[in-house]
mmCIF file of C-alpha atoms in Angstrom:
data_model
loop_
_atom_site.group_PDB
_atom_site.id
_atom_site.type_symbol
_atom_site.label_atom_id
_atom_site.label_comp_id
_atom_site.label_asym_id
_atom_site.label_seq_id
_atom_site.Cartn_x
_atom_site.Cartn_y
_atom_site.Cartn_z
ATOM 1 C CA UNK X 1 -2.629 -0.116 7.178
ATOM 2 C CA UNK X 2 -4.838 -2.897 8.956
ATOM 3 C CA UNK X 3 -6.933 -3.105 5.903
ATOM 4 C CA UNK X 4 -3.633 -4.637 3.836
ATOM 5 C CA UNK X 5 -2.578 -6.578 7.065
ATOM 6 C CA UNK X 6 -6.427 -8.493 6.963
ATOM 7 C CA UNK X 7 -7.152 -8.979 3.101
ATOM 8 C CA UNK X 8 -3.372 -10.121 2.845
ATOM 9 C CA UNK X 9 -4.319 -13.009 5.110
ATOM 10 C CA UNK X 10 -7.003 -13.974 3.198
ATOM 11 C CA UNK X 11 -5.772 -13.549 -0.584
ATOM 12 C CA UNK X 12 -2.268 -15.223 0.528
ATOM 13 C CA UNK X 13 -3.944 -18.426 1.165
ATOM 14 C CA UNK X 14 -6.260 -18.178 -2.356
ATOM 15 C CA UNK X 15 -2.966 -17.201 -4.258
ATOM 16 C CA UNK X 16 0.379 -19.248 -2.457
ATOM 17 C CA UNK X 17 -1.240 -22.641 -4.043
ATOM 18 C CA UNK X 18 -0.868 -21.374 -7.649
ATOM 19 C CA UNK X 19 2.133 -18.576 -7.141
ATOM 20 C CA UNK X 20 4.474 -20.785 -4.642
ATOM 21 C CA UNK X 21 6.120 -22.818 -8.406
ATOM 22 C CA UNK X 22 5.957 -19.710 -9.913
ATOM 23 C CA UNK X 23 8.030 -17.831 -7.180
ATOM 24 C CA UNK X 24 10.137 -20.670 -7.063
ATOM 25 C CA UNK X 25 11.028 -20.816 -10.446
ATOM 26 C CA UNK X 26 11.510 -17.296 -10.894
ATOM 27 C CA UNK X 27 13.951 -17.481 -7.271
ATOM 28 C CA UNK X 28 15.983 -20.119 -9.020
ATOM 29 C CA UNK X 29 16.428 -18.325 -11.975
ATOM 30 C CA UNK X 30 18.055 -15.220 -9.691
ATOM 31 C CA UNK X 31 14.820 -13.335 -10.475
ATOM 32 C CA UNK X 32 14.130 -10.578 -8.401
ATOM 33 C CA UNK X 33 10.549 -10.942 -7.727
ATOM 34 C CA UNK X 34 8.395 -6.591 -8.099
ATOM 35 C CA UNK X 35 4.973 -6.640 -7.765
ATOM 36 C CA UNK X 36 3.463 -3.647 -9.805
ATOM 37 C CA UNK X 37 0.055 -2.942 -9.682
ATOM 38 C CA UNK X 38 -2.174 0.060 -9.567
ATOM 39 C CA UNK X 39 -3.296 -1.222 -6.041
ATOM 40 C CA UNK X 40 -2.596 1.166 -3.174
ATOM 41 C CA UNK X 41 1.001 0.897 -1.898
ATOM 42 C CA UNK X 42 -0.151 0.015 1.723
ATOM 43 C CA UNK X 43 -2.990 -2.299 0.852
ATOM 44 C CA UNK X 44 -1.256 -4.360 -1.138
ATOM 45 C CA UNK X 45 2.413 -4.775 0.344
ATOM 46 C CA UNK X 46 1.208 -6.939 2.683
ATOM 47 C CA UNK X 47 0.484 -9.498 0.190
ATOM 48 C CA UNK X 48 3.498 -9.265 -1.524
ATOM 49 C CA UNK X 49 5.604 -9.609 1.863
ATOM 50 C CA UNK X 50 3.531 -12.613 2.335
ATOM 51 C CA UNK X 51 4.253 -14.033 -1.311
ATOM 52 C CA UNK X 52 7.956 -13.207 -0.952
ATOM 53 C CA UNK X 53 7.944 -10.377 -3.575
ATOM 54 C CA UNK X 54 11.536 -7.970 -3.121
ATOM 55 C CA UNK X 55 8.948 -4.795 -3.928
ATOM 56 C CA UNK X 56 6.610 -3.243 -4.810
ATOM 57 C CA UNK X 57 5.787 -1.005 -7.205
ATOM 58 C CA UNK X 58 2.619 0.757 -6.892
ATOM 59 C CA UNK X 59 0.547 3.723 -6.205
ATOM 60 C CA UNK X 60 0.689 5.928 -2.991
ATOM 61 C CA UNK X 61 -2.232 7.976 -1.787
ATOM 62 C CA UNK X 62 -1.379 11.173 0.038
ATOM 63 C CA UNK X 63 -1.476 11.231 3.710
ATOM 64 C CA UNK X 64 -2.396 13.917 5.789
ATOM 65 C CA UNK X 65 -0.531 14.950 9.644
ATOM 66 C CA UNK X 66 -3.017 11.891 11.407
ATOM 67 C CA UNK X 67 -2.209 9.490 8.782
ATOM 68 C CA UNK X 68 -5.131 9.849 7.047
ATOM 69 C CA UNK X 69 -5.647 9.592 3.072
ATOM 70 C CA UNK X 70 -6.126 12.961 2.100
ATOM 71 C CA UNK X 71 -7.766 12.823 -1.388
ATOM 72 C CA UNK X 72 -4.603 12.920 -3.459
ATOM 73 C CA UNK X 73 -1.902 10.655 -4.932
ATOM 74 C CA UNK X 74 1.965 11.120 -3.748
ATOM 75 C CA UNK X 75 3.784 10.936 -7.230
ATOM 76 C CA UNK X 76 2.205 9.206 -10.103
ATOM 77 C CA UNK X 77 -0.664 7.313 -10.356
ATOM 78 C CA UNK X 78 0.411 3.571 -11.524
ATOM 79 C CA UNK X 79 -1.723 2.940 -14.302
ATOM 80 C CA UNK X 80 -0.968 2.875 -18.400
ATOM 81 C CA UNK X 81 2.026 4.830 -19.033
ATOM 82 C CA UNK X 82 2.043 5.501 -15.549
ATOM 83 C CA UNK X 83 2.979 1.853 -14.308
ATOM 84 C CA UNK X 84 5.318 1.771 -17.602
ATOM 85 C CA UNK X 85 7.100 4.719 -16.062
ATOM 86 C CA UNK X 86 7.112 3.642 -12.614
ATOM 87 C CA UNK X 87 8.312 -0.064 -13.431
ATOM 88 C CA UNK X 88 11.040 1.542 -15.603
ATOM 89 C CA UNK X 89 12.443 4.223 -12.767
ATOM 90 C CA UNK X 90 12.487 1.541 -10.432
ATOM 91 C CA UNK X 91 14.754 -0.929 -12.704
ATOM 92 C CA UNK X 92 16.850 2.108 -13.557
ATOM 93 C CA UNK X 93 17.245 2.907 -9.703
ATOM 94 C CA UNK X 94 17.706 -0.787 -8.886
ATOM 95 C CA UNK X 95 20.011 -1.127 -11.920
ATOM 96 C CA UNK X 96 17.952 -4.091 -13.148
ATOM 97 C CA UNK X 97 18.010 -4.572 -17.319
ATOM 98 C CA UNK X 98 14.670 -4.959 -18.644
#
């Protein structure tokens, strides 16, 4: 949504100082880089394009026919034992060993 497109603009510029040797590091290493976060899906994949993440793993609001949040969450929401769950069926579909 335009909301992620505008605040990525701004937070990329406060973060890419401080994450760009991180990134690096972990890139060298043959890291693949997953941001998870309890963040909404669209507002924050912007960001992590910007940074240079590989995903994202976050929570998704429900949509309705106009595109529209709708009041409710499409799968789980990524938080707690949530995020544990949703960080671990993500490595198990991306066959990645934690």
């Amino acid at each position: 949504m335009a909301a992620g497109e505008k605040a990525a603009e701004q937070l990329a510029g406060a973060v890419q100082p401080f994450a760009h040797p991180l990134i690096d590091d972990h890139r060298a290493a043959g890291r693949r880089l997953v941001l998870a976060t309890t963040t909404p899906d669209d507002m924050v994949r912007p960001l992590a394009d910007r940074l240079g993440f590989d995903d994202v793993v976050a929570t998704r609001y429900g949509v309705d026919g106009d595109g529209r949040y709708d009041g409710t969450i499409d799968g789980e929401f990524v938080w707690g034992r949530g995020k544990l769950r949703a960080v671990r069926d993500w490595a198990e579909r991306h066959r990645v060993a934690l």
